[in-house]
Amino acid sequence: MEQEQQVACIVDHRTHPITDGRLLRELDPAVRNLIKGDYPEAKVTDFICDHHLLKYQLMRVDGLINADVKQTNKINRRLTKAMQSDDYDIIDVNDTLNKSLTMGQKVSDAVARFGGSWGFILIFSLVLIVWMLINGLSLFGVHFDPFPFILLNLALSCIAAIQAPIIMMSQNRAADRDRMNSENDYHVNLKSEHELRILHAKLDNLAQNQIPHTLEIQKLEIEILGQIRSEIDSLQKDKEND
Ligand SMILES: [Zn+2]
């Protein structure tokens, strides 16, 4: 049988066949740096047996997982802080306005609603026509406001004078409603933007750190599996030789 090359493990200096381990230059830079941390004099041509290599591979996996957990916690803390710092309560506009409504405001709303309808125009036109017919043609023998209807003019002026401020009152309340709505919108937008930023950070972390880390962990797992397999193989060989 061909004799395999024997090399000394850098950790305990015991000799192993070269197939029972790896040269440092074959390792991932991160794992190699971990070994160099413990053995600063190690060179890339040095050898480490699978048994001792396993410890460093597991250390690397641990390091990757810890880094990911730390980063995720950091982002989650930011999210929690952002949620807590936002103490703005969304105003229920309809509820708030209805609760603060006075009798006068209710009346002004009703008048403005009626004054701005076709029903008002039709009824008002009818009243005008009847008034003018009664006084112009002296129907029923009465003509309390003969042509050119000066009393009717006065009545119309009075109605117009009262109606204008009533409509303005109603419009002021519509402006209040708009202001509250836009205030709500502004805060919702602000909050969404903040959360979107954090979501971006989460996605970036996922794409730039966690996925590459997961792949590296998978690679290490496959390497460890390969080492386990070769150890089983050599155990079986030993058994057959005995
Ligand atoms: Zn060793």
Coordinates of C-alpha atoms and ligand atoms in Angstrom, one line a residue:
M1 CA 0.0 0.0 0.0
E2 CA 1.2 3.5 -0.9
Q3 CA 2.4 5.4 2.2
E4 CA 0.6 8.7 2.6
Q5 CA 2.6 11.8 3.4
Q6 CA 2.7 12.5 7.2
V7 CA 2.4 16.1 8.5
A8 CA 2.3 17.6 11.9
C9 CA -0.9 19.3 13.2
I10 CA -0.2 23.0 14.1
V11 CA -2.3 22.6 17.3
D12 CA -0.8 19.6 19.1
H13 CA 2.1 18.7 16.7
R14 CA 0.9 15.1 16.4
T15 CA 1.5 13.6 12.9
H16 CA -1.4 12.8 10.6
P17 CA -1.7 11.6 7.1
I18 CA -2.2 14.7 4.9
T19 CA -5.7 13.6 3.9
D20 CA -6.8 13.9 7.5
G21 CA -6.8 17.6 7.5
R22 CA -6.2 20.8 5.5
L23 CA -3.4 23.2 4.8
L24 CA -4.1 26.7 6.1
R25 CA -4.0 28.1 2.5
E26 CA -6.9 25.8 1.6
L27 CA -9.1 27.3 4.3
D28 CA -11.5 30.2 4.1
P29 CA -9.7 33.5 5.0
A30 CA -12.0 34.0 8.0
V31 CA -11.3 30.6 9.5
R32 CA -7.6 31.0 8.8
N33 CA -7.6 34.3 10.6
L34 CA -9.3 32.6 13.6
I35 CA -6.5 30.0 13.7
K36 CA -3.9 32.8 13.3
G37 CA -5.4 34.5 16.2
D38 CA -4.5 31.5 18.4
Y39 CA -1.2 30.7 16.6
P40 CA 0.2 34.0 15.3
E41 CA 3.3 32.2 14.0
A42 CA 1.2 29.9 11.7
K43 CA 2.1 30.0 8.0
V44 CA -0.2 29.2 5.0
T45 CA 1.7 26.0 4.4
D46 CA 1.0 24.7 7.9
F47 CA -1.3 21.8 8.4
I48 CA -4.3 21.4 10.8
C49 CA -6.1 18.1 11.4
D50 CA -9.8 17.8 10.8
H51 CA -10.4 17.3 14.5
H52 CA -8.9 20.6 15.5
L53 CA -10.2 22.4 12.4
L54 CA -13.7 21.6 13.5
K55 CA -13.4 23.9 16.5
Y56 CA -12.4 26.8 14.4
Q57 CA -15.2 26.1 11.8
L58 CA -17.7 26.1 14.6
M59 CA -16.3 29.3 16.0
R60 CA -16.7 30.9 12.6
V61 CA -20.3 29.7 12.4
D62 CA -21.0 31.1 15.9
G63 CA -19.4 34.4 14.9
L64 CA -21.6 34.7 11.8
I65 CA -24.8 33.9 13.7
N66 CA -23.9 36.3 16.5
A67 CA -23.2 39.1 14.1
D68 CA -26.5 38.5 12.4
V69 CA -28.5 38.4 15.6
K70 CA -26.8 41.6 16.9
Q71 CA -27.5 43.4 13.7
T72 CA -31.2 42.2 13.6
N73 CA -31.6 43.3 17.3
K74 CA -30.1 46.7 16.5
I75 CA -32.7 47.3 13.7
N76 CA -35.5 45.9 15.8
R77 CA -34.6 48.3 18.6
R78 CA -34.7 51.2 16.1
L79 CA -38.1 50.1 15.0
T80 CA -39.4 49.9 18.6
K81 CA -37.9 53.3 19.4
A82 CA -39.6 54.8 16.3
M83 CA -42.9 53.3 17.2
Q84 CA -42.7 54.5 20.8
S85 CA -41.6 58.0 19.9
D86 CA -44.6 58.5 17.7
D87 CA -47.2 59.5 20.3
Y88 CA -49.5 61.3 17.9
D89 CA -53.1 60.0 18.1
I90 CA -55.0 60.0 14.8
I91 CA -57.9 62.4 15.2
D92 CA -61.4 61.0 14.4
V93 CA -62.4 64.1 12.4
N94 CA -66.1 63.4 12.2
D95 CA -66.4 62.4 15.8
T96 CA -64.4 65.4 17.0
L97 CA -66.4 67.9 14.9
N98 CA -69.8 66.3 15.8
K99 CA -69.0 66.4 19.5
S100 CA -68.0 70.1 19.5
L101 CA -71.0 71.1 17.4
T102 CA -73.1 73.9 19.0
M103 CA -76.8 74.5 18.3
G104 CA -75.9 77.6 16.2
Q105 CA -73.4 75.6 14.1
K106 CA -76.0 72.9 13.5
V107 CA -78.5 75.5 12.3
S108 CA -75.9 77.2 10.1
D109 CA -75.0 73.8 8.5
A110 CA -78.7 73.1 7.8
V111 CA -79.3 76.6 6.3
A112 CA -76.2 76.3 4.2
R113 CA -77.2 72.9 3.0
F114 CA -80.7 74.0 2.1
G115 CA -79.6 77.4 0.7
G116 CA -77.3 75.5 -1.7
S117 CA -80.0 73.2 -3.2
W118 CA -82.3 73.3 -6.2
G119 CA -85.2 73.0 -3.8
F120 CA -84.4 76.4 -2.4
I121 CA -84.2 78.0 -5.8
L122 CA -87.5 76.5 -6.9
I123 CA -89.3 77.5 -3.7
F124 CA -87.8 80.9 -3.7
S125 CA -88.7 81.5 -7.4
L126 CA -92.3 80.4 -6.6
V127 CA -92.5 82.8 -3.7
L128 CA -91.3 85.7 -5.8
I129 CA -93.7 84.9 -8.6
V130 CA -96.7 84.6 -6.2
W131 CA -95.7 87.8 -4.5
M132 CA -95.4 89.7 -7.8
L133 CA -98.7 88.2 -9.2
I134 CA -100.6 89.1 -6.0
N135 CA -99.3 92.7 -5.9
G136 CA -99.1 93.3 -9.7
L137 CA -102.5 92.0 -10.7
S138 CA -104.2 92.9 -7.4
L139 CA -105.4 89.3 -7.0
F140 CA -107.7 88.7 -4.0
G141 CA -108.0 92.5 -3.8
V142 CA -104.8 93.1 -2.0
H143 CA -101.7 95.0 -3.2
F144 CA -99.6 95.7 -0.1
D145 CA -96.5 96.1 -2.2
P146 CA -97.3 97.7 -5.6
F147 CA -94.9 97.8 -8.6
P148 CA -91.9 98.1 -8.4
F149 CA -92.1 95.9 -5.3
I150 CA -90.0 97.9 -2.8
L151 CA -91.0 95.8 0.2
L152 CA -90.0 92.6 -1.8
N153 CA -86.6 94.3 -2.5
L154 CA -86.1 95.0 1.2
A155 CA -87.0 91.4 2.1
L156 CA -84.6 90.0 -0.5
S157 CA -81.8 92.3 0.8
C158 CA -82.4 91.1 4.4
I159 CA -82.3 87.4 3.4
A160 CA -79.1 87.9 1.4
A161 CA -77.5 89.8 4.3
I162 CA -78.3 87.1 6.8
Q163 CA -77.5 84.1 4.5
A164 CA -74.0 85.2 3.6
P165 CA -72.5 85.0 7.2
I166 CA -74.4 81.8 7.8
I167 CA -72.8 80.2 4.7
M168 CA -69.4 81.6 5.9
M169 CA -69.8 80.0 9.3
S170 CA -70.5 76.7 7.6
Q171 CA -67.5 77.1 5.3
N172 CA -65.3 77.8 8.3
R173 CA -66.2 74.5 9.7
A174 CA -65.4 72.8 6.4
A175 CA -62.0 74.5 6.6
D176 CA -61.6 73.1 10.1
R177 CA -62.4 69.6 8.9
D178 CA -59.8 70.0 6.0
R179 CA -57.2 71.2 8.5
M180 CA -57.7 68.2 10.8
N181 CA -57.7 65.8 7.9
S182 CA -54.4 67.2 6.5
E183 CA -52.9 67.1 9.9
N184 CA -53.8 63.4 10.2
D185 CA -52.4 62.8 6.7
Y186 CA -49.1 64.5 7.5
H187 CA -48.5 62.4 10.6
V188 CA -49.5 59.2 8.9
N189 CA -47.1 60.0 6.0
L190 CA -44.3 60.9 8.4
K191 CA -44.8 57.6 10.3
S192 CA -44.9 55.6 7.1
E193 CA -41.7 57.2 5.8
H194 CA -39.9 56.4 9.0
E195 CA -41.1 52.8 9.0
L196 CA -40.2 52.5 5.3
R197 CA -36.7 53.6 6.1
I198 CA -36.3 50.9 8.8
L199 CA -37.8 48.3 6.4
H200 CA -35.1 49.3 3.9
A201 CA -32.4 48.9 6.5
K202 CA -33.9 45.4 7.3
L203 CA -33.9 44.4 3.6
D204 CA -30.4 45.7 3.1
N205 CA -29.2 43.8 6.1
L206 CA -30.9 40.7 4.8
A207 CA -29.4 41.0 1.3
Q208 CA -25.9 42.2 2.3
N209 CA -25.2 40.3 5.5
Q210 CA -27.6 37.5 6.3
I211 CA -27.9 35.8 3.0
P212 CA -24.1 35.7 2.4
H213 CA -23.6 34.6 6.0
T214 CA -26.2 31.8 5.5
L215 CA -24.3 30.6 2.4
E216 CA -21.0 30.7 4.2
I217 CA -22.5 28.7 7.0
Q218 CA -23.8 26.2 4.5
K219 CA -20.4 25.9 3.0
L220 CA -18.8 25.3 6.4
E221 CA -21.5 22.7 7.1
I222 CA -20.7 20.8 4.0
E223 CA -17.0 20.9 4.8
I224 CA -17.7 19.6 8.3
L225 CA -19.9 16.8 6.8
G226 CA -17.0 15.9 4.5
Q227 CA -14.6 15.7 7.4
I228 CA -17.0 13.5 9.3
R229 CA -17.3 11.2 6.4
S230 CA -13.6 10.9 5.9
E231 CA -13.2 10.1 9.6
I232 CA -15.8 7.4 9.3
D233 CA -14.0 6.0 6.3
S234 CA -10.7 5.9 8.1
L235 CA -12.3 4.3 11.1
Q236 CA -13.8 1.6 8.9
K237 CA -10.4 1.1 7.2
D238 CA -8.8 0.7 10.6
K239 CA -11.4 -1.9 11.6
E240 CA -10.8 -3.9 8.4
N241 CA -7.0 -3.9 9.0
D242 CA -7.4 -5.1 12.6
Ligands
ZN1 ZN -4.7 18.3 15.5

